[in-house]
XYZ file of C-alpha atoms in Angstrom:
784
model
C 121.661 76.031 95.532
C 124.624 75.731 97.590
C 122.973 77.765 100.521
C 119.708 75.723 100.163
C 121.218 72.613 100.491
C 123.683 73.416 103.511
C 120.795 75.009 105.413
C 118.936 71.617 104.242
C 122.009 69.979 105.529
C 122.623 71.832 109.544
C 119.099 71.665 109.743
C 119.205 67.172 109.506
C 122.417 67.928 111.639
C 120.218 69.198 114.708
C 117.190 66.525 114.584
C 117.404 63.811 112.294
C 114.929 61.477 112.500
C 115.121 57.520 113.474
C 114.161 56.595 110.085
C 116.356 58.597 108.526
C 119.405 57.108 111.139
C 118.634 53.628 110.260
C 118.028 54.160 106.314
C 114.220 53.312 106.131
C 113.506 57.020 105.054
C 114.746 58.075 101.000
C 115.240 61.912 102.497
C 118.250 63.107 99.614
C 120.014 65.385 102.324
C 121.006 62.319 104.043
C 120.665 58.902 102.148
C 122.901 56.699 103.246
C 123.528 55.369 99.958
C 124.560 58.369 98.818
C 126.572 59.763 101.628
C 128.457 55.852 101.891
C 129.246 56.808 98.282
C 130.905 60.157 99.210
C 133.552 57.489 100.958
C 134.139 54.733 99.259
C 137.105 54.135 100.352
C 136.199 54.197 103.589
C 133.912 51.587 103.431
C 136.498 48.788 101.978
C 138.663 49.034 104.650
C 135.833 49.146 106.863
C 134.605 45.779 105.168
C 137.987 44.314 104.785
C 138.352 44.848 108.457
C 134.950 43.469 109.456
C 135.941 40.321 108.106
C 139.573 39.948 109.602
C 137.830 41.020 113.152
C 135.086 37.915 112.513
C 137.928 35.463 110.914
C 140.421 36.222 114.425
C 137.395 35.476 116.355
C 135.894 32.538 114.189
C 139.358 30.935 115.129
C 139.600 31.817 118.119
C 136.023 29.944 119.107
C 137.451 26.458 116.911
C 140.580 26.989 118.558
C 138.772 26.993 121.551
C 135.863 24.204 120.783
C 137.644 22.149 118.399
C 139.533 19.795 120.985
C 136.378 19.625 122.982
C 133.708 18.792 120.021
C 136.400 17.735 117.573
C 137.221 19.220 114.243
C 134.252 16.970 112.195
C 132.546 19.620 113.633
C 133.719 22.931 114.554
C 135.431 22.518 110.804
C 132.206 22.809 108.367
C 130.804 25.627 110.193
C 134.366 27.511 109.984
C 133.755 27.262 106.602
C 129.795 28.241 106.623
C 130.733 31.475 108.010
C 133.903 32.650 106.026
C 131.490 31.688 103.018
C 129.116 34.542 104.142
C 132.083 36.683 104.985
C 132.963 36.439 101.552
C 129.841 36.949 100.045
C 129.066 40.307 103.053
C 132.823 41.638 101.171
C 131.404 40.873 97.895
C 128.056 43.174 98.249
C 130.517 45.769 99.859
C 133.303 45.842 97.076
C 129.891 46.571 94.770
C 129.909 49.548 96.494
C 133.217 50.586 96.146
C 133.402 49.928 92.120
C 131.517 52.297 90.327
C 130.699 50.464 87.856
C 129.377 47.653 89.007
C 127.297 49.621 91.633
C 123.279 48.136 92.136
C 120.610 49.510 92.927
C 120.637 50.744 95.867
C 117.198 48.744 98.142
C 118.851 46.019 96.048
C 122.688 45.984 97.644
C 120.371 46.872 101.479
C 118.436 44.032 101.009
C 121.689 41.964 100.715
C 123.180 43.567 103.479
C 120.349 42.650 105.630
C 120.524 39.162 104.688
C 123.875 39.259 104.479
C 124.026 39.906 108.522
C 121.343 37.604 109.015
C 123.144 34.828 107.673
C 126.289 35.947 110.032
C 124.482 36.250 112.769
C 122.946 32.825 112.383
C 126.092 31.346 111.948
C 127.416 32.492 115.565
C 123.921 32.099 117.655
C 124.533 27.816 115.733
C 127.637 27.670 117.349
C 125.955 29.799 120.356
C 123.658 27.130 121.392
C 124.490 23.937 119.497
C 128.972 23.684 120.489
C 128.518 24.191 124.247
C 125.664 21.884 124.573
C 128.232 19.127 122.812
C 130.381 19.389 125.051
C 128.669 19.560 127.982
C 129.091 22.763 128.792
C 132.337 23.699 129.025
C 133.177 27.124 127.369
C 129.747 28.306 127.761
C 130.946 31.066 128.951
C 133.779 32.108 126.614
C 131.340 31.848 123.891
C 128.640 34.092 125.663
C 132.068 36.427 125.813
C 132.656 35.781 121.835
C 128.824 37.747 121.268
C 128.973 39.608 123.484
C 132.148 41.402 121.974
C 130.851 40.933 117.633
C 127.996 42.690 119.480
C 129.300 45.772 121.231
C 132.442 45.975 118.263
C 129.835 45.360 115.170
C 128.521 48.861 116.653
C 131.483 50.673 115.209
C 132.775 47.728 112.054
C 128.910 48.422 110.372
C 128.979 51.812 111.018
C 127.898 52.869 107.860
C 124.868 49.853 107.262
C 122.824 50.708 109.747
C 119.831 48.376 109.462
C 122.218 45.194 108.980
C 123.802 46.375 111.893
C 120.391 46.336 114.127
C 120.029 43.106 112.421
C 123.313 41.909 113.366
C 123.140 42.706 117.210
C 118.936 42.164 117.948
C 119.638 38.306 116.396
C 123.412 37.596 118.455
C 121.784 39.263 121.698
C 118.279 37.097 121.493
C 120.520 33.960 120.661
C 122.913 34.714 124.302
C 119.496 35.275 125.738
C 118.028 31.882 124.677
C 121.434 30.204 125.710
C 121.328 31.281 129.100
C 117.872 30.677 129.054
C 118.464 27.253 128.695
C 120.935 26.995 131.071
C 119.156 28.247 133.959
C 120.733 31.655 134.006
C 118.534 33.970 134.231
C 120.149 36.810 135.836
C 123.209 36.406 132.956
C 120.237 36.238 130.712
C 118.586 39.820 132.052
C 122.569 41.430 132.311
C 122.186 40.429 128.555
C 118.996 41.922 127.140
C 120.283 45.131 129.274
C 123.632 44.866 126.842
C 121.474 43.970 123.617
C 119.620 47.117 124.832
C 122.763 49.418 125.737
C 124.251 47.954 121.920
C 121.155 48.764 120.326
C 121.382 52.349 121.134
C 124.625 52.489 121.110
C 124.427 51.623 118.018
C 121.717 54.238 117.041
C 123.945 57.613 118.835
C 127.139 56.214 116.994
C 124.849 55.985 113.318
C 123.561 59.504 114.452
C 127.253 60.780 114.922
C 128.905 58.996 112.143
C 125.505 60.631 109.772
C 125.653 64.200 111.561
C 129.546 64.028 110.768
C 129.095 63.123 106.684
C 126.280 65.666 106.795
C 129.137 68.320 108.142
C 131.548 67.428 105.727
C 129.475 67.195 102.701
C 128.348 70.955 103.503
C 131.518 71.828 103.697
C 133.060 70.640 100.292
C 129.240 72.410 98.785
C 129.947 75.846 100.239
C 133.812 75.004 99.222
C 132.582 74.506 95.718
C 130.607 77.714 95.625
C 132.646 79.879 97.405
C 135.030 78.843 94.843
C 132.472 79.298 91.962
C 131.814 82.271 92.588
C 135.394 83.697 92.733
C 135.258 82.336 89.225
C 132.667 83.898 88.072
C 134.141 87.211 90.002
C 137.282 86.753 87.825
C 135.149 86.706 84.886
C 133.247 90.062 85.607
C 134.307 92.622 84.113
C 132.971 95.074 86.457
C 134.363 93.935 89.381
C 138.221 92.995 90.502
C 140.732 92.084 93.583
C 143.090 93.914 94.363
C 146.227 93.729 97.002
C 148.531 95.714 98.855
C 151.169 94.890 101.332
C 152.674 96.638 104.738
C 153.351 100.141 103.183
C 150.281 99.895 100.472
C 152.193 99.123 97.597
C 150.099 96.890 95.563
C 151.097 93.622 95.042
C 149.824 90.229 92.896
C 148.389 92.819 90.810
C 145.510 90.795 88.423
C 144.161 92.030 85.227
C 140.824 93.329 85.836
C 142.543 95.833 88.532
C 145.085 96.815 86.400
C 142.194 97.772 83.302
C 140.481 99.850 85.383
C 143.474 101.950 86.389
C 144.255 102.210 82.669
C 148.074 100.421 83.540
C 150.079 97.763 82.803
C 149.971 94.971 85.754
C 153.689 95.480 85.532
C 153.950 99.335 85.553
C 151.737 99.647 88.616
C 153.596 96.301 90.414
C 154.426 97.936 93.465
C 153.018 101.777 93.306
C 151.593 103.445 95.357
C 147.818 102.225 95.984
C 147.039 106.213 96.379
C 148.948 107.614 94.145
C 147.639 105.331 91.386
C 143.643 106.965 92.444
C 144.864 110.296 93.173
C 146.143 111.283 89.862
C 147.707 114.450 89.833
C 145.871 115.237 92.947
C 149.281 113.441 94.158
C 151.174 115.916 93.550
C 149.085 118.969 94.714
C 148.162 116.904 98.131
C 143.553 118.607 98.038
C 142.217 114.660 98.078
C 138.487 114.311 97.691
C 137.245 113.396 101.452
C 136.770 110.111 99.873
C 140.343 109.188 99.725
C 141.311 110.237 103.267
C 139.052 108.578 104.813
C 140.613 105.256 102.544
C 143.932 106.559 103.626
C 142.591 107.066 107.095
C 140.965 103.365 107.090
C 144.358 101.925 105.662
C 146.709 103.709 107.582
C 144.254 101.978 111.090
C 144.341 98.642 109.980
C 140.717 98.196 109.697
C 137.465 96.587 107.853
C 135.891 99.079 105.263
C 132.619 97.783 103.030
C 131.608 99.200 100.145
C 133.245 102.855 100.721
C 132.500 104.936 97.859
C 135.720 106.514 96.705
C 136.276 109.651 93.528
C 138.924 108.893 91.892
C 141.255 109.880 89.049
C 142.201 107.749 87.070
C 144.091 108.908 83.263
C 142.737 112.551 84.315
C 139.371 111.357 84.542
C 137.599 111.450 87.783
C 135.533 108.095 88.558
C 133.985 106.490 91.025
C 135.175 103.048 92.808
C 133.648 101.001 95.663
C 135.852 98.755 97.467
C 136.000 97.410 100.905
C 139.022 95.309 102.104
C 139.838 93.288 104.876
C 143.822 93.748 106.375
C 144.830 90.228 106.257
C 147.610 88.361 108.889
C 149.469 85.623 109.192
C 150.381 83.207 111.524
C 152.191 84.946 114.032
C 148.959 87.587 114.031
C 151.080 90.056 112.596
C 149.842 92.346 109.731
C 150.994 91.529 106.065
C 148.795 94.343 103.794
C 145.252 94.364 102.646
C 143.192 92.153 100.165
C 140.035 93.285 98.758
C 137.608 93.393 95.729
C 136.403 96.903 93.868
C 134.430 98.054 91.196
C 134.357 100.713 89.191
C 130.169 102.181 90.131
C 130.895 106.099 87.716
C 127.772 104.680 85.763
C 125.292 104.100 88.970
C 126.713 107.105 90.435
C 125.173 109.384 87.405
C 122.389 107.598 87.115
C 121.918 107.499 91.267
C 122.658 111.717 91.041
C 119.920 111.654 88.159
C 117.361 110.059 89.798
C 118.024 112.673 93.194
C 118.186 115.916 90.582
C 114.637 114.211 89.646
C 113.417 113.425 92.571
C 113.875 117.942 93.483
C 113.563 118.956 90.325
C 110.474 120.059 88.329
C 112.238 118.393 84.033
C 110.215 120.680 82.400
C 111.056 123.799 83.599
C 114.230 123.047 85.828
C 112.995 124.829 88.807
C 112.466 122.915 92.185
C 109.527 120.750 92.383
C 106.764 120.893 95.762
C 109.565 118.503 97.719
C 112.456 120.590 97.479
C 109.484 123.606 98.041
C 108.480 122.392 100.793
C 111.496 121.478 102.223
C 112.796 125.262 101.630
C 109.327 126.360 102.861
C 110.095 124.098 106.368
C 113.755 125.672 106.560
C 112.085 129.174 106.258
C 109.951 128.394 109.433
C 112.519 127.252 111.507
C 114.717 130.119 110.897
C 111.747 132.523 111.217
C 111.160 131.842 114.652
C 114.549 131.182 115.201
C 115.848 134.522 115.031
C 112.012 135.805 114.874
C 111.437 136.480 111.859
C 109.461 136.679 109.504
C 109.199 134.180 106.400
C 106.077 133.927 103.180
C 105.125 132.454 100.482
C 103.708 132.615 97.429
C 101.662 130.728 95.280
C 101.341 131.862 91.321
C 98.383 130.864 88.730
C 98.324 132.209 85.349
C 95.487 133.098 84.132
C 94.111 131.876 80.888
C 96.940 129.327 80.408
C 93.869 126.445 79.907
C 92.926 128.674 77.374
C 96.337 128.564 75.724
C 96.676 124.445 76.159
C 93.465 123.393 75.074
C 93.349 125.784 72.074
C 97.084 125.720 70.661
C 97.984 121.596 72.598
C 100.489 120.827 75.165
C 104.010 121.050 73.959
C 102.449 124.515 73.084
C 101.204 125.453 76.718
C 104.911 123.835 77.636
C 107.491 125.479 75.964
C 105.480 128.283 77.247
C 105.627 126.924 80.892
C 109.919 127.227 79.809
C 109.290 131.113 79.746
C 107.577 131.499 82.316
C 109.521 129.915 84.775
C 112.664 131.372 83.028
C 110.898 134.938 83.663
C 110.282 133.739 87.562
C 113.961 132.606 87.775
C 114.971 136.413 86.580
C 113.420 138.086 89.583
C 114.403 135.714 92.384
C 117.296 137.460 94.335
C 119.618 135.667 96.736
C 116.615 135.316 99.170
C 114.506 133.371 96.825
C 113.351 130.594 95.835
C 110.756 129.677 92.620
C 109.704 126.157 92.024
C 106.817 124.945 90.205
C 104.235 123.070 92.367
C 102.577 121.265 89.064
C 100.084 122.477 85.989
C 100.160 125.723 85.999
C 101.431 126.270 89.821
C 104.348 127.960 90.471
C 105.298 129.051 94.151
C 108.005 131.482 95.489
C 109.432 131.190 98.853
C 111.394 133.964 100.894
C 113.359 132.924 103.702
C 113.619 136.458 104.836
C 110.439 138.210 104.098
C 111.084 140.953 107.801
C 111.788 144.764 104.871
C 107.986 146.131 104.995
C 106.725 145.567 101.482
C 108.729 143.107 100.061
C 105.887 140.628 99.570
C 104.078 143.162 98.016
C 106.324 144.404 96.101
C 108.042 140.975 94.601
C 104.023 139.947 94.126
C 103.900 142.793 91.972
C 106.794 142.219 89.676
C 105.883 138.713 89.324
C 102.362 139.248 87.859
C 103.469 142.218 85.671
C 106.441 140.579 84.389
C 104.567 137.270 83.504
C 101.647 139.408 82.233
C 104.056 140.287 79.378
C 103.431 138.770 75.734
C 104.772 136.002 74.879
C 106.711 134.615 71.483
C 105.868 130.700 70.706
C 105.876 128.908 67.557
C 105.314 132.237 65.712
C 102.059 132.612 68.591
C 102.147 136.048 70.549
C 100.540 134.734 73.813
C 98.722 136.775 77.146
C 98.608 135.086 80.229
C 98.509 136.806 82.998
C 99.270 135.850 86.899
C 97.548 135.593 90.352
C 99.392 135.776 93.636
C 98.157 134.508 97.139
C 100.409 134.805 99.838
C 101.110 134.050 103.852
C 103.845 135.107 106.043
C 104.464 132.828 108.850
C 104.834 132.014 111.312
C 100.922 134.523 111.571
C 99.814 132.442 109.025
C 100.739 129.208 110.373
C 103.590 127.649 111.987
C 103.579 124.548 109.630
C 104.028 123.844 106.126
C 100.766 121.896 105.370
C 99.392 125.889 107.423
C 101.251 128.113 105.213
C 100.224 125.886 101.342
C 97.009 126.069 102.791
C 96.653 129.531 103.455
C 98.284 130.895 100.304
C 96.316 129.341 98.086
C 93.156 130.135 99.528
C 94.490 133.809 99.040
C 95.089 132.467 95.306
C 91.693 131.499 95.175
C 90.564 134.573 96.057
C 93.103 135.910 93.965
C 91.286 134.153 91.456
C 87.885 135.456 92.077
C 88.576 138.626 92.117
C 89.363 138.218 87.809
C 93.101 136.990 87.545
C 95.721 139.746 88.207
C 95.384 140.723 90.932
C 98.081 140.296 94.589
C 96.047 138.461 97.393
C 97.116 138.710 101.589
C 95.924 135.529 103.362
C 93.637 136.678 105.970
C 91.659 134.478 108.323
C 88.167 135.485 107.576
C 89.072 133.042 104.057
C 88.831 129.784 106.328
C 85.448 130.940 106.626
C 84.802 131.042 103.273
C 86.699 128.034 102.756
C 84.232 126.243 105.122
C 81.470 128.224 103.530
C 82.484 126.726 100.160
C 83.409 123.303 101.350
C 79.704 122.972 103.511
C 78.138 123.903 99.816
C 79.898 121.774 98.249
C 78.161 119.201 100.413
C 74.714 120.643 100.024
C 74.830 121.612 96.674
C 75.324 117.428 95.867
C 72.555 116.235 97.488
C 70.460 119.017 96.067
C 68.513 116.880 93.477
C 67.704 114.172 95.259
C 66.441 116.490 97.909
C 63.924 118.113 95.454
C 65.996 121.829 96.035
C 66.547 122.901 92.655
C 63.633 124.236 90.657
C 63.729 125.892 87.615
C 62.777 129.878 86.555
C 61.359 130.982 83.150
C 62.421 134.305 81.784
C 60.446 135.347 78.879
C 61.793 136.323 76.232
C 59.892 139.399 73.368
C 59.542 140.330 69.909
C 61.125 143.112 69.539
C 58.154 144.076 67.020
C 55.045 142.893 68.204
C 56.373 142.346 72.103
C 54.648 138.935 71.956
C 56.773 135.863 73.851
C 58.436 134.120 72.365
C 60.351 131.350 73.836
C 61.335 131.222 77.560
C 64.798 131.329 79.046
C 65.235 128.251 81.659
C 67.335 129.606 85.035
C 67.799 127.318 87.386
C 67.698 128.494 91.368
C 68.071 126.761 94.928
C 66.663 126.961 97.646
C 68.742 124.619 100.273
C 67.200 123.702 103.561
C 70.499 124.117 105.253
C 71.127 127.811 103.421
C 68.205 129.228 102.241
C 68.151 130.757 98.879
C 71.448 130.535 96.924
C 72.345 133.049 94.350
C 73.232 131.264 91.209
C 76.475 133.474 91.155
C 77.195 131.533 93.744
C 76.924 128.389 93.253
C 76.779 127.697 89.415
C 80.526 128.579 89.305
C 81.172 125.757 92.481
C 79.136 123.565 90.121
C 81.445 123.969 87.305
C 84.125 123.850 89.194
C 83.211 120.199 90.528
C 81.638 119.111 87.778
C 78.355 118.835 89.183
C 77.102 120.893 86.276
C 76.736 117.679 84.124
C 73.974 116.303 86.212
C 72.626 119.384 87.047
C 72.246 120.376 83.538
C 70.918 116.817 82.505
C 68.571 118.128 85.291
C 67.809 121.488 83.787
C 66.880 119.932 80.153
C 64.866 117.360 81.101
C 62.800 120.204 83.394
C 62.567 122.449 80.712
C 61.250 120.226 78.257
C 58.636 118.408 79.849
C 56.922 122.410 81.306
C 57.235 124.075 77.411
C 55.040 121.415 77.017
C 52.435 123.377 78.770
C 53.338 126.437 76.598
C 51.688 127.199 72.783
C 53.364 125.680 69.894
C 54.364 128.725 68.993
C 56.956 129.071 71.948
C 60.322 127.852 72.924
C 62.342 127.035 75.653
C 65.869 127.885 75.999
C 68.417 126.042 78.254
C 71.443 126.865 79.080
C 74.252 123.969 78.375
C 77.609 124.594 79.861
C 81.022 123.141 78.901
C 81.703 120.333 81.006
C 78.297 118.830 79.582
C 78.110 120.005 76.217
C 81.800 118.481 76.421
C 80.174 115.058 77.471
C 80.408 111.982 75.543
C 76.556 110.986 75.496
C 75.426 114.707 75.517
C 73.792 113.963 71.802
C 71.717 111.074 73.791
C 70.350 113.365 76.396
C 68.690 115.129 74.575
C 67.544 112.933 72.719
C 66.154 111.536 75.671
C 64.783 114.496 77.356
C 62.799 115.641 73.930
C 61.319 111.195 73.796
C 60.777 111.903 77.299
C 58.164 114.670 77.228
C 56.881 114.532 73.733
C 58.462 118.405 72.969
C 59.607 118.528 68.866
C 63.236 119.271 68.971
C 61.855 122.905 66.500
C 60.648 124.170 69.991
C 63.593 123.425 72.173
C 67.017 126.003 71.735
C 70.248 125.610 73.353
C 72.704 127.961 74.104
C 76.197 128.420 74.793
C 79.017 130.607 75.203
C 82.423 131.807 73.722
C 84.635 129.098 76.176
C 83.483 125.940 74.440
C 85.839 126.786 71.591
C 88.489 127.296 74.173
C 88.036 124.289 75.504
C 87.625 120.849 73.047
C 86.428 123.502 70.079
C 86.005 120.209 67.261
C 84.572 117.671 70.090
C 81.748 120.970 71.139
C 81.034 121.655 66.898
C 80.233 117.874 66.657
C 78.112 118.099 69.741
C 76.288 120.970 68.384
C 75.869 119.816 65.124
C 74.536 116.325 66.099
C 71.767 118.689 68.357
C 70.843 120.757 64.972
C 70.347 117.786 62.649
C 68.016 116.818 65.557
C 66.325 120.086 64.469
C 66.889 121.724 67.439
C 68.378 125.272 67.094
C 71.296 127.006 69.209
C 72.453 130.466 70.732
C 75.778 132.069 71.180
C 75.558 133.981 74.805
C 77.070 136.323 75.446
C 78.758 136.767 72.126
C 81.299 139.607 72.192
C 81.848 139.476 76.322
C 84.699 136.243 75.465
C 86.993 135.368 73.299
C 86.712 135.991 69.497
C 84.526 132.875 67.947
C 83.718 134.662 64.436
C 85.369 131.521 62.416
C 83.074 129.549 64.251
C 79.815 131.694 63.179
C 80.860 131.019 60.033
C 80.945 126.848 60.597
C 78.119 126.735 62.357
C 74.862 127.402 62.199
C 73.823 129.697 65.033
C 70.078 130.386 64.871
C 70.264 133.351 67.447
C 73.200 135.461 69.023
C 72.703 137.395 71.658
C 74.271 140.654 72.196
C 75.096 140.968 75.752
C 73.807 143.353 78.837
C 76.805 145.282 78.571
C 76.519 146.698 75.264
C 72.917 147.340 75.793
C 73.667 149.248 78.775
C 76.643 151.360 77.754
C 74.273 151.823 74.520
C 71.500 153.430 76.292
C 74.591 155.223 77.986
C 75.440 156.792 74.543
C 78.716 154.725 74.557
C 79.633 154.958 70.613
C 81.592 151.756 71.609
C 78.876 150.069 72.837
C 76.710 151.081 69.909
C 78.713 150.118 67.082
C 79.729 146.665 68.922
C 75.551 146.156 68.305
C 75.212 147.944 65.199
C 78.018 145.380 64.397
C 76.463 142.227 65.525
C 72.873 143.160 63.927
C 74.646 143.345 60.460
C 76.732 140.865 60.714
C 73.874 138.320 61.938
C 71.713 139.424 59.026
C 73.806 138.852 56.739
C 74.256 134.933 58.069
C 70.620 134.687 58.333
C 71.003 134.941 62.432
C 68.451 136.843 64.046
C 69.887 138.800 67.261
C 68.956 138.820 71.299
C 69.870 142.143 73.075
C 70.124 141.341 77.019
C 69.766 143.030 80.669
C 66.636 145.677 78.287
C 65.554 147.040 81.844
C 63.803 150.760 81.107
C 61.674 151.186 77.570
C 64.186 154.413 76.613
C 66.424 150.993 76.112
C 63.799 149.090 75.104
C 63.064 151.612 72.288
C 66.478 151.844 71.160
C 67.494 148.598 70.971
C 64.015 148.299 68.665
C 65.423 150.895 66.672
C 69.231 149.509 66.188
C 67.453 146.813 64.726
C 67.179 143.383 67.421
C 65.006 140.856 66.670
C 64.331 139.692 70.256
C 64.300 141.384 73.647
C 65.395 139.516 76.892
C 65.094 142.050 80.945
C 63.275 143.147 82.964
C 61.348 145.295 81.586
C 59.264 142.491 80.054
C 60.193 140.573 82.971
C 61.823 138.524 85.418
C 62.355 135.038 85.979
C 59.399 133.932 87.113
C 57.796 130.186 88.469
C 56.142 128.078 86.033
C 52.722 128.465 86.688
C 53.378 132.120 86.147
C 54.836 132.220 83.301
C 51.754 129.578 81.902
C 49.140 132.704 83.558
C 50.764 135.602 80.769
C 49.470 132.976 78.152
C 46.232 132.630 80.387
C 46.567 136.859 80.543
C 47.065 136.703 76.965
C 44.023 134.397 76.071
C 41.644 136.744 78.194
C 43.371 140.160 76.934
C 41.987 138.549 73.506
C 38.502 137.320 74.650
């Protein structure tokens, strides 16, 4: 608050409006009554001096004119003037006595009236006395009036408006008097003198006001400093310190003694450095910060907020010290004085913040920031010494399945074990860290040795693929590694990170558990993928997607019982795009959700053109199934098409149980409640879902084509799996569908193994909607 007021006053001292100078405005900072209230003693003295000066001048005038016009005239005039001066004195004394102080506006009016009365009294004498004395001593009275005018400029400096009134009336009277005497030149001089007196009064008042403002600001600053010093002394965290020219402590404050852990009397006169060095004093091995402090004290230099490591009672602490050399009046050095505080806890907090900024809290490994710094340094080292550095990006395989099925706490514990294994593989030339999620990175500073990147990548994959024991669970995850070498694969951190990530993406595409080195062709693949994504986002709007239908037949009668709806994409920019290419892309970008909704609507619409006993099978991705409104989407598709729910069969894969199993189960139960059936596709190729076969009433289990082809080639394992699936399905009152049947031999084999339905190229490839409808026309013609 003090600073604000001081700055406000400084602004006033630079330029004061005339209204404030004359006291016409009520600015709290320059209110004349407020300023005069700070100097009541000076006001009383000024009032007394004014009264005596007027009395002396009045006595002089009376002594001059009494012999000329008689005491009978001069006496009453002097009495009236004395009365006016007395009343002015009384008004001023009201300001001096705080107990009798009246309203400032009322006091100002009284002062102004007193000024008018006093000036009028003198003007009366100026006009009457020379007239009665036949012009004798008229010049003397003019001089008296002018003297009163100029002297009142200083005497009345605390009452600006009354001074202005007083000078104006006196000047006006002098001008009138000289005009009556036809003294035109003198009259002009008096007019100029009056103006000069008024200007001088304003200047004097301005100077006075500025001086008072400056004094008030100084007083206020001193009060603020005193307040701050009192607060400082009462603050337990800070203390004052002082040393003499020999650097020995003196005037030790209680706070400083407490900080040193000693009594005041015991440390008075002790060397400061000895007290803060602790046991290091005898050995001479000081922290660098203490050496810096000693140099500052030796060179007698100011220092501010210097962090110093000290030893207090055997405990390492951190102090923040500021100090200023002291000098006496002759300029001789007289020691140091300063302030200090113990910032040990703040230092620990700062160190912790700095650690958190550079390390991953879960795994205690370096984080992305520190890894990028290390990679940048490795690139500079490789450029300087004409060698190679490397970056390996490591991503865990199947980690998401663990996280989703067992929870994030188990996933975090698994990541901690992964980081420990990764750290154990690091050499002196390596740094590993966590980029985020289940993605790690390794920086190799010098990768010039042949095969170093390949060998380390292989060891990482082998180590991270070993089983983990977490909370009584035995977990299996693998690792994929993508690598880039600098400066061959990039001259900047950004390039290296991008290229290693592209290599990692390719390693994941290869099925996981692989290491892939960056190749320039990956840029083309990434760009192709990017362009493909852009086109895929517009595919629905441009009506580029179309549904094909593959028949599913009864194993015994070979009649069509359903069609599986399969989406195809004929892009204007890329031509026909394989489903194996754009379906994974759609799943990665979540475009599979709007595409799946479109497939559901179109398939239901087309099924209305088939015989009533023929169903339509619609594949639903995990992303689509886990959408909160999936159940409503099915209802809308059925309602819009008019298709009976019993004719819609939703196909899902085992992967739905690896995401949010409870949400997936609820969604499927809601679909079943509508009357729709649910088929489990690609059974046996993913994670075991036998528990969900018992909990969910699937209508059909689809045997994957790999088992069908294996059985046709005489694989005992494939035959056993098909037999087991068929037996299990019959016991659970479910039907089975064999996929990928391409020959008559495979068809006979599957029929003999007991499968209920068959799907494959042997009975029909995926076909357009027109061709699918044509099948039923052919059947009707054959029957006719």
